Amino acid sequence: MYNRKKIFEQAKEVIVKHKLFFVDDIVAFLPCATSTFYDFFPANSEELEVLKELLNQNRTELKVSMRSKWYKAKEVRFSLLNISLVNQRRE
């Protein structure tokens, strides 16, 4: 039998350790099936929201890092990528 609290703590650890971006990636590192994971942490559960926030932090860190590198790059293609990302309406 799986321990829900232990699985939750392990999930948080692997997100940070492996810089994960997707919920499916979390499950790949856990000693439980995908169905068990979603039984423990259904949609809109507080725990799943915590895990999603950690995933979003990893995405944000990657975006900032990439944009910074592209901003400093001398090649035109990286400048164009940066301009394209910065000018996206959804952000």
Tab-separated table of N, CA and C in Angstrom:
chain	number	residue	atom	x	y	z
A	1	MET	N	0.841	-1.185	0.000
A	1	MET	CA	0.000	0.000	0.000
A	1	MET	C	0.885	1.247	0.000
A	2	TYR	N	0.486	2.214	-0.779
A	2	TYR	CA	1.248	3.454	-0.879
A	2	TYR	C	0.848	4.437	0.214
A	3	ASN	N	1.815	5.204	0.655
A	3	ASN	CA	1.572	6.246	1.641
A	3	ASN	C	1.391	7.573	0.894
A	4	ARG	N	0.200	8.129	0.957
A	4	ARG	CA	-0.143	9.350	0.213
A	4	ARG	C	0.804	10.508	0.538
A	5	LYS	N	1.062	10.709	1.811
A	5	LYS	CA	1.925	11.823	2.231
A	5	LYS	C	3.348	11.626	1.702
A	6	LYS	N	3.831	10.392	1.755
A	6	LYS	CA	5.183	10.094	1.273
A	6	LYS	C	5.274	10.322	-0.240
A	7	ILE	N	4.251	9.897	-0.980
A	7	ILE	CA	4.232	10.102	-2.432
A	7	ILE	C	4.234	11.593	-2.751
A	8	PHE	N	3.473	12.371	-1.991
A	8	PHE	CA	3.424	13.819	-2.198
A	8	PHE	C	4.806	14.445	-1.974
A	9	GLU	N	5.457	14.056	-0.898
A	9	GLU	CA	6.796	14.598	-0.603
A	9	GLU	C	7.799	14.183	-1.680
A	10	GLN	N	7.720	12.936	-2.120
A	10	GLN	CA	8.605	12.467	-3.194
A	10	GLN	C	8.343	13.240	-4.484
A	11	ALA	N	7.093	13.506	-4.767
A	11	ALA	CA	6.738	14.265	-5.979
A	11	ALA	C	7.366	15.650	-5.941
A	12	LYS	N	7.269	16.320	-4.809
A	12	LYS	CA	7.877	17.657	-4.694
A	12	LYS	C	9.388	17.586	-4.885
A	13	GLU	N	9.997	16.579	-4.301
A	13	GLU	CA	11.454	16.428	-4.408
A	13	GLU	C	11.907	16.207	-5.847
A	14	VAL	N	11.213	15.323	-6.580
A	14	VAL	CA	11.655	15.040	-7.949
A	14	VAL	C	11.419	16.230	-8.882
A	15	ILE	N	10.394	17.010	-8.626
A	15	ILE	CA	10.160	18.208	-9.442
A	15	ILE	C	11.354	19.142	-9.329
A	16	VAL	N	11.793	19.373	-8.111
A	16	VAL	CA	12.920	20.287	-7.884
A	16	VAL	C	14.229	19.668	-8.368
A	17	LYS	N	14.477	18.436	-7.996
A	17	LYS	CA	15.749	17.783	-8.333
A	17	LYS	C	15.963	17.649	-9.837
A	18	HIS	N	14.907	17.277	-10.568
A	18	HIS	CA	15.042	17.000	-11.996
A	18	HIS	C	14.496	18.119	-12.887
A	19	LYS	N	14.124	19.233	-12.272
A	19	LYS	CA	13.609	20.395	-13.030
A	19	LYS	C	12.500	19.981	-14.003
A	20	LEU	N	11.493	19.315	-13.485
A	20	LEU	CA	10.411	18.795	-14.315
A	20	LEU	C	9.431	19.896	-14.721
A	21	PHE	N	8.692	19.635	-15.831
A	21	PHE	CA	7.734	20.612	-16.357
A	21	PHE	C	6.314	20.074	-16.443
A	22	PHE	N	6.140	18.745	-16.409
A	22	PHE	CA	4.828	18.157	-16.647
A	22	PHE	C	4.483	17.140	-15.568
A	23	VAL	N	3.188	17.019	-15.276
A	23	VAL	CA	2.716	16.079	-14.264
A	23	VAL	C	3.090	14.650	-14.647
A	24	ASP	N	2.970	14.300	-15.905
A	24	ASP	CA	3.328	12.942	-16.337
A	24	ASP	C	4.784	12.603	-16.019
A	25	ASP	N	5.637	13.611	-16.073
A	25	ASP	CA	7.050	13.380	-15.748
A	25	ASP	C	7.233	13.057	-14.266
A	26	ILE	N	6.418	13.669	-13.425
A	26	ILE	CA	6.497	13.389	-11.983
A	26	ILE	C	6.241	11.903	-11.742
A	27	VAL	N	5.159	11.405	-12.326
A	27	VAL	CA	4.743	10.015	-12.108
A	27	VAL	C	5.832	9.034	-12.539
A	28	ALA	N	6.580	9.383	-13.561
A	28	ALA	CA	7.648	8.498	-14.040
A	28	ALA	C	8.710	8.249	-12.971
A	29	PHE	N	8.850	9.183	-12.044
A	29	PHE	CA	9.858	9.047	-10.983
A	29	PHE	C	9.301	8.440	-9.694
A	30	LEU	N	8.004	8.224	-9.634
A	30	LEU	CA	7.381	7.743	-8.401
A	30	LEU	C	7.143	6.243	-8.433
A	31	PRO	N	7.078	5.612	-7.251
A	31	PRO	CA	6.873	4.168	-7.179
A	31	PRO	C	5.394	3.777	-7.214
A	32	CYS	N	4.602	4.521	-7.987
A	32	CYS	CA	3.180	4.212	-8.083
A	32	CYS	C	2.714	4.407	-9.524
A	33	ALA	N	1.560	3.846	-9.825
A	33	ALA	CA	0.984	3.980	-11.161
A	33	ALA	C	0.347	5.361	-11.321
A	34	THR	N	0.159	5.755	-12.559
A	34	THR	CA	-0.490	7.027	-12.852
A	34	THR	C	-1.877	7.088	-12.219
A	35	SER	N	-2.606	6.002	-12.294
A	35	SER	CA	-3.956	5.978	-11.712
A	35	SER	C	-3.924	6.198	-10.199
A	36	THR	N	-2.945	5.629	-9.525
A	36	THR	CA	-2.792	5.835	-8.081
A	36	THR	C	-2.472	7.287	-7.784
A	37	PHE	N	-1.587	7.856	-8.575
A	37	PHE	CA	-1.224	9.261	-8.388
A	37	PHE	C	-2.469	10.144	-8.470
A	38	TYR	N	-3.281	9.943	-9.504
A	38	TYR	CA	-4.478	10.774	-9.671
A	38	TYR	C	-5.574	10.427	-8.666
A	39	ASP	N	-5.578	9.215	-8.137
A	39	ASP	CA	-6.498	8.897	-7.030
A	39	ASP	C	-6.098	9.677	-5.778
A	40	PHE	N	-4.807	9.755	-5.534
A	40	PHE	CA	-4.302	10.502	-4.377
A	40	PHE	C	-4.477	12.008	-4.559
A	41	PHE	N	-4.246	12.490	-5.782
A	41	PHE	CA	-4.231	13.932	-6.048
A	41	PHE	C	-5.137	14.269	-7.235
A	42	PRO	N	-6.448	14.247	-7.016
A	42	PRO	CA	-7.380	14.525	-8.119
A	42	PRO	C	-7.306	15.984	-8.572
A	43	ALA	N	-7.890	16.244	-9.737
A	43	ALA	CA	-7.916	17.608	-10.282
A	43	ALA	C	-8.460	18.566	-9.228
A	44	ASN	N	-7.831	19.719	-9.165
A	44	ASN	CA	-8.207	20.798	-8.240
A	44	ASN	C	-7.940	20.495	-6.770
A	45	SER	N	-7.247	19.400	-6.475
A	45	SER	CA	-6.876	19.145	-5.081
A	45	SER	C	-5.762	20.117	-4.693
A	46	GLU	N	-5.701	20.404	-3.430
A	46	GLU	CA	-4.685	21.341	-2.935
A	46	GLU	C	-3.269	20.838	-3.238
A	47	GLU	N	-3.060	19.540	-3.065
A	47	GLU	CA	-1.734	18.969	-3.308
A	47	GLU	C	-1.339	19.067	-4.779
A	48	LEU	N	-2.271	18.758	-5.669
A	48	LEU	CA	-1.952	18.837	-7.093
A	48	LEU	C	-1.647	20.277	-7.494
A	49	GLU	N	-2.356	21.221	-6.907
A	49	GLU	CA	-2.084	22.634	-7.192
A	49	GLU	C	-0.684	23.031	-6.722
A	50	VAL	N	-0.250	22.505	-5.591
A	50	VAL	CA	1.113	22.767	-5.103
A	50	VAL	C	2.136	22.214	-6.090
A	51	LEU	N	1.900	20.995	-6.562
A	51	LEU	CA	2.821	20.381	-7.519
A	51	LEU	C	2.851	21.164	-8.831
A	52	LYS	N	1.683	21.591	-9.299
A	52	LYS	CA	1.627	22.381	-10.534
A	52	LYS	C	2.355	23.711	-10.380
A	53	GLU	N	2.279	24.298	-9.212
A	53	GLU	CA	2.992	25.553	-8.977
A	53	GLU	C	4.506	25.335	-9.048
A	54	LEU	N	4.986	24.238	-8.502
A	54	LEU	CA	6.414	23.914	-8.611
A	54	LEU	C	6.821	23.710	-10.065
A	55	LEU	N	5.976	23.033	-10.837
A	55	LEU	CA	6.252	22.849	-12.266
A	55	LEU	C	6.299	24.195	-12.974
A	56	ASN	N	5.376	25.086	-12.655
A	56	ASN	CA	5.360	26.418	-13.265
A	56	ASN	C	6.594	27.230	-12.905
A	57	GLN	N	7.074	27.065	-11.685
A	57	GLN	CA	8.313	27.751	-11.293
A	57	GLN	C	9.477	27.285	-12.163
A	58	ASN	N	9.547	25.992	-12.432
A	58	ASN	CA	10.610	25.462	-13.299
A	58	ASN	C	10.489	26.025	-14.711
A	59	ARG	N	9.263	26.099	-15.231
A	59	ARG	CA	9.058	26.670	-16.570
A	59	ARG	C	9.493	28.124	-16.614
A	60	THR	N	9.122	28.877	-15.605
A	60	THR	CA	9.479	30.296	-15.553
A	60	THR	C	10.986	30.480	-15.485
A	61	GLU	N	11.642	29.697	-14.649
A	61	GLU	CA	13.103	29.789	-14.543
A	61	GLU	C	13.766	29.493	-15.882
A	62	LEU	N	13.268	28.490	-16.592
A	62	LEU	CA	13.830	28.153	-17.899
A	62	LEU	C	13.606	29.287	-18.892
A	63	LYS	N	12.405	29.843	-18.929
A	63	LYS	CA	12.116	30.955	-19.850
A	63	LYS	C	13.035	32.137	-19.594
A	64	VAL	N	13.197	32.495	-18.341
A	64	VAL	CA	14.049	33.632	-17.996
A	64	VAL	C	15.489	33.360	-18.411
A	65	SER	N	15.961	32.155	-18.141
A	65	SER	CA	17.322	31.784	-18.501
A	65	SER	C	17.534	31.841	-20.015
A	66	MET	N	16.585	31.271	-20.762
A	66	MET	CA	16.718	31.262	-22.224
A	66	MET	C	16.666	32.683	-22.791
A	67	ARG	N	15.749	33.466	-22.300
A	67	ARG	CA	15.627	34.830	-22.803
A	67	ARG	C	16.879	35.649	-22.506
A	68	SER	N	17.442	35.428	-21.349
A	68	SER	CA	18.662	36.142	-20.990
A	68	SER	C	19.810	35.758	-21.935
A	69	LYS	N	19.938	34.465	-22.217
A	69	LYS	CA	20.986	34.003	-23.129
A	69	LYS	C	20.757	34.547	-24.530
A	70	TRP	N	19.503	34.525	-24.977
A	70	TRP	CA	19.183	35.015	-26.318
A	70	TRP	C	19.400	36.519	-26.417
A	71	TYR	N	19.117	37.223	-25.346
A	71	TYR	CA	19.300	38.676	-25.340
A	71	TYR	C	20.784	39.031	-25.505
A	72	LYS	N	21.640	38.245	-24.882
A	72	LYS	CA	23.079	38.503	-24.922
A	72	LYS	C	23.751	37.942	-26.178
A	73	ALA	N	23.063	37.074	-26.892
A	73	ALA	CA	23.637	36.426	-28.068
A	73	ALA	C	23.881	37.439	-29.184
A	74	LYS	N	24.922	37.200	-29.945
A	74	LYS	CA	25.278	38.085	-31.060
A	74	LYS	C	24.576	37.694	-32.355
A	75	GLU	N	24.068	36.470	-32.421
A	75	GLU	CA	23.435	35.992	-33.648
A	75	GLU	C	22.025	36.567	-33.790
A	76	VAL	N	21.688	36.945	-34.992
A	76	VAL	CA	20.401	37.571	-35.284
A	76	VAL	C	19.237	36.637	-34.952
A	77	ARG	N	19.371	35.369	-35.236
A	77	ARG	CA	18.256	34.441	-35.006
A	77	ARG	C	17.847	34.403	-33.539
A	78	PHE	N	18.816	34.527	-32.628
A	78	PHE	CA	18.473	34.534	-31.210
A	78	PHE	C	17.796	35.844	-30.819
A	79	SER	N	18.217	36.924	-31.405
A	79	SER	CA	17.566	38.215	-31.157
A	79	SER	C	16.117	38.167	-31.622
A	80	LEU	N	15.891	37.560	-32.781
A	80	LEU	CA	14.526	37.450	-33.303
A	80	LEU	C	13.665	36.548	-32.414
A	81	LEU	N	14.230	35.473	-31.932
A	81	LEU	CA	13.495	34.609	-31.010
A	81	LEU	C	13.094	35.377	-29.755
A	82	ASN	N	14.029	36.127	-29.231
A	82	ASN	CA	13.766	36.886	-28.014
A	82	ASN	C	12.671	37.918	-28.257
A	83	ILE	N	12.756	38.640	-29.353
A	83	ILE	CA	11.739	39.641	-29.675
A	83	ILE	C	10.375	38.973	-29.826
A	84	SER	N	10.367	37.839	-30.491
A	84	SER	CA	9.115	37.111	-30.687
A	84	SER	C	8.498	36.701	-29.348
A	85	LEU	N	9.290	36.184	-28.462
A	85	LEU	CA	8.774	35.754	-27.154
A	85	LEU	C	8.341	36.927	-26.293
A	86	VAL	N	9.087	37.981	-26.311
A	86	VAL	CA	8.775	39.141	-25.490
A	86	VAL	C	7.475	39.793	-25.957
A	87	ASN	N	7.195	39.743	-27.254
A	87	ASN	CA	6.028	40.405	-27.798
A	87	ASN	C	4.772	39.530	-27.848
A	88	GLN	N	4.810	38.364	-27.267
A	88	GLN	CA	3.620	37.515	-27.266
A	88	GLN	C	2.547	38.140	-26.400
A	89	ARG	N	1.341	38.170	-26.908
A	89	ARG	CA	0.216	38.791	-26.204
A	89	ARG	C	-0.149	38.079	-24.898
A	90	ARG	N	0.011	36.763	-24.874
A	90	ARG	CA	-0.411	36.027	-23.687
A	90	ARG	C	0.463	36.302	-22.479
A	91	GLU	N	1.591	36.898	-22.691
A	91	GLU	CA	2.472	37.196	-21.571
A	91	GLU	C	2.334	38.617	-21.261
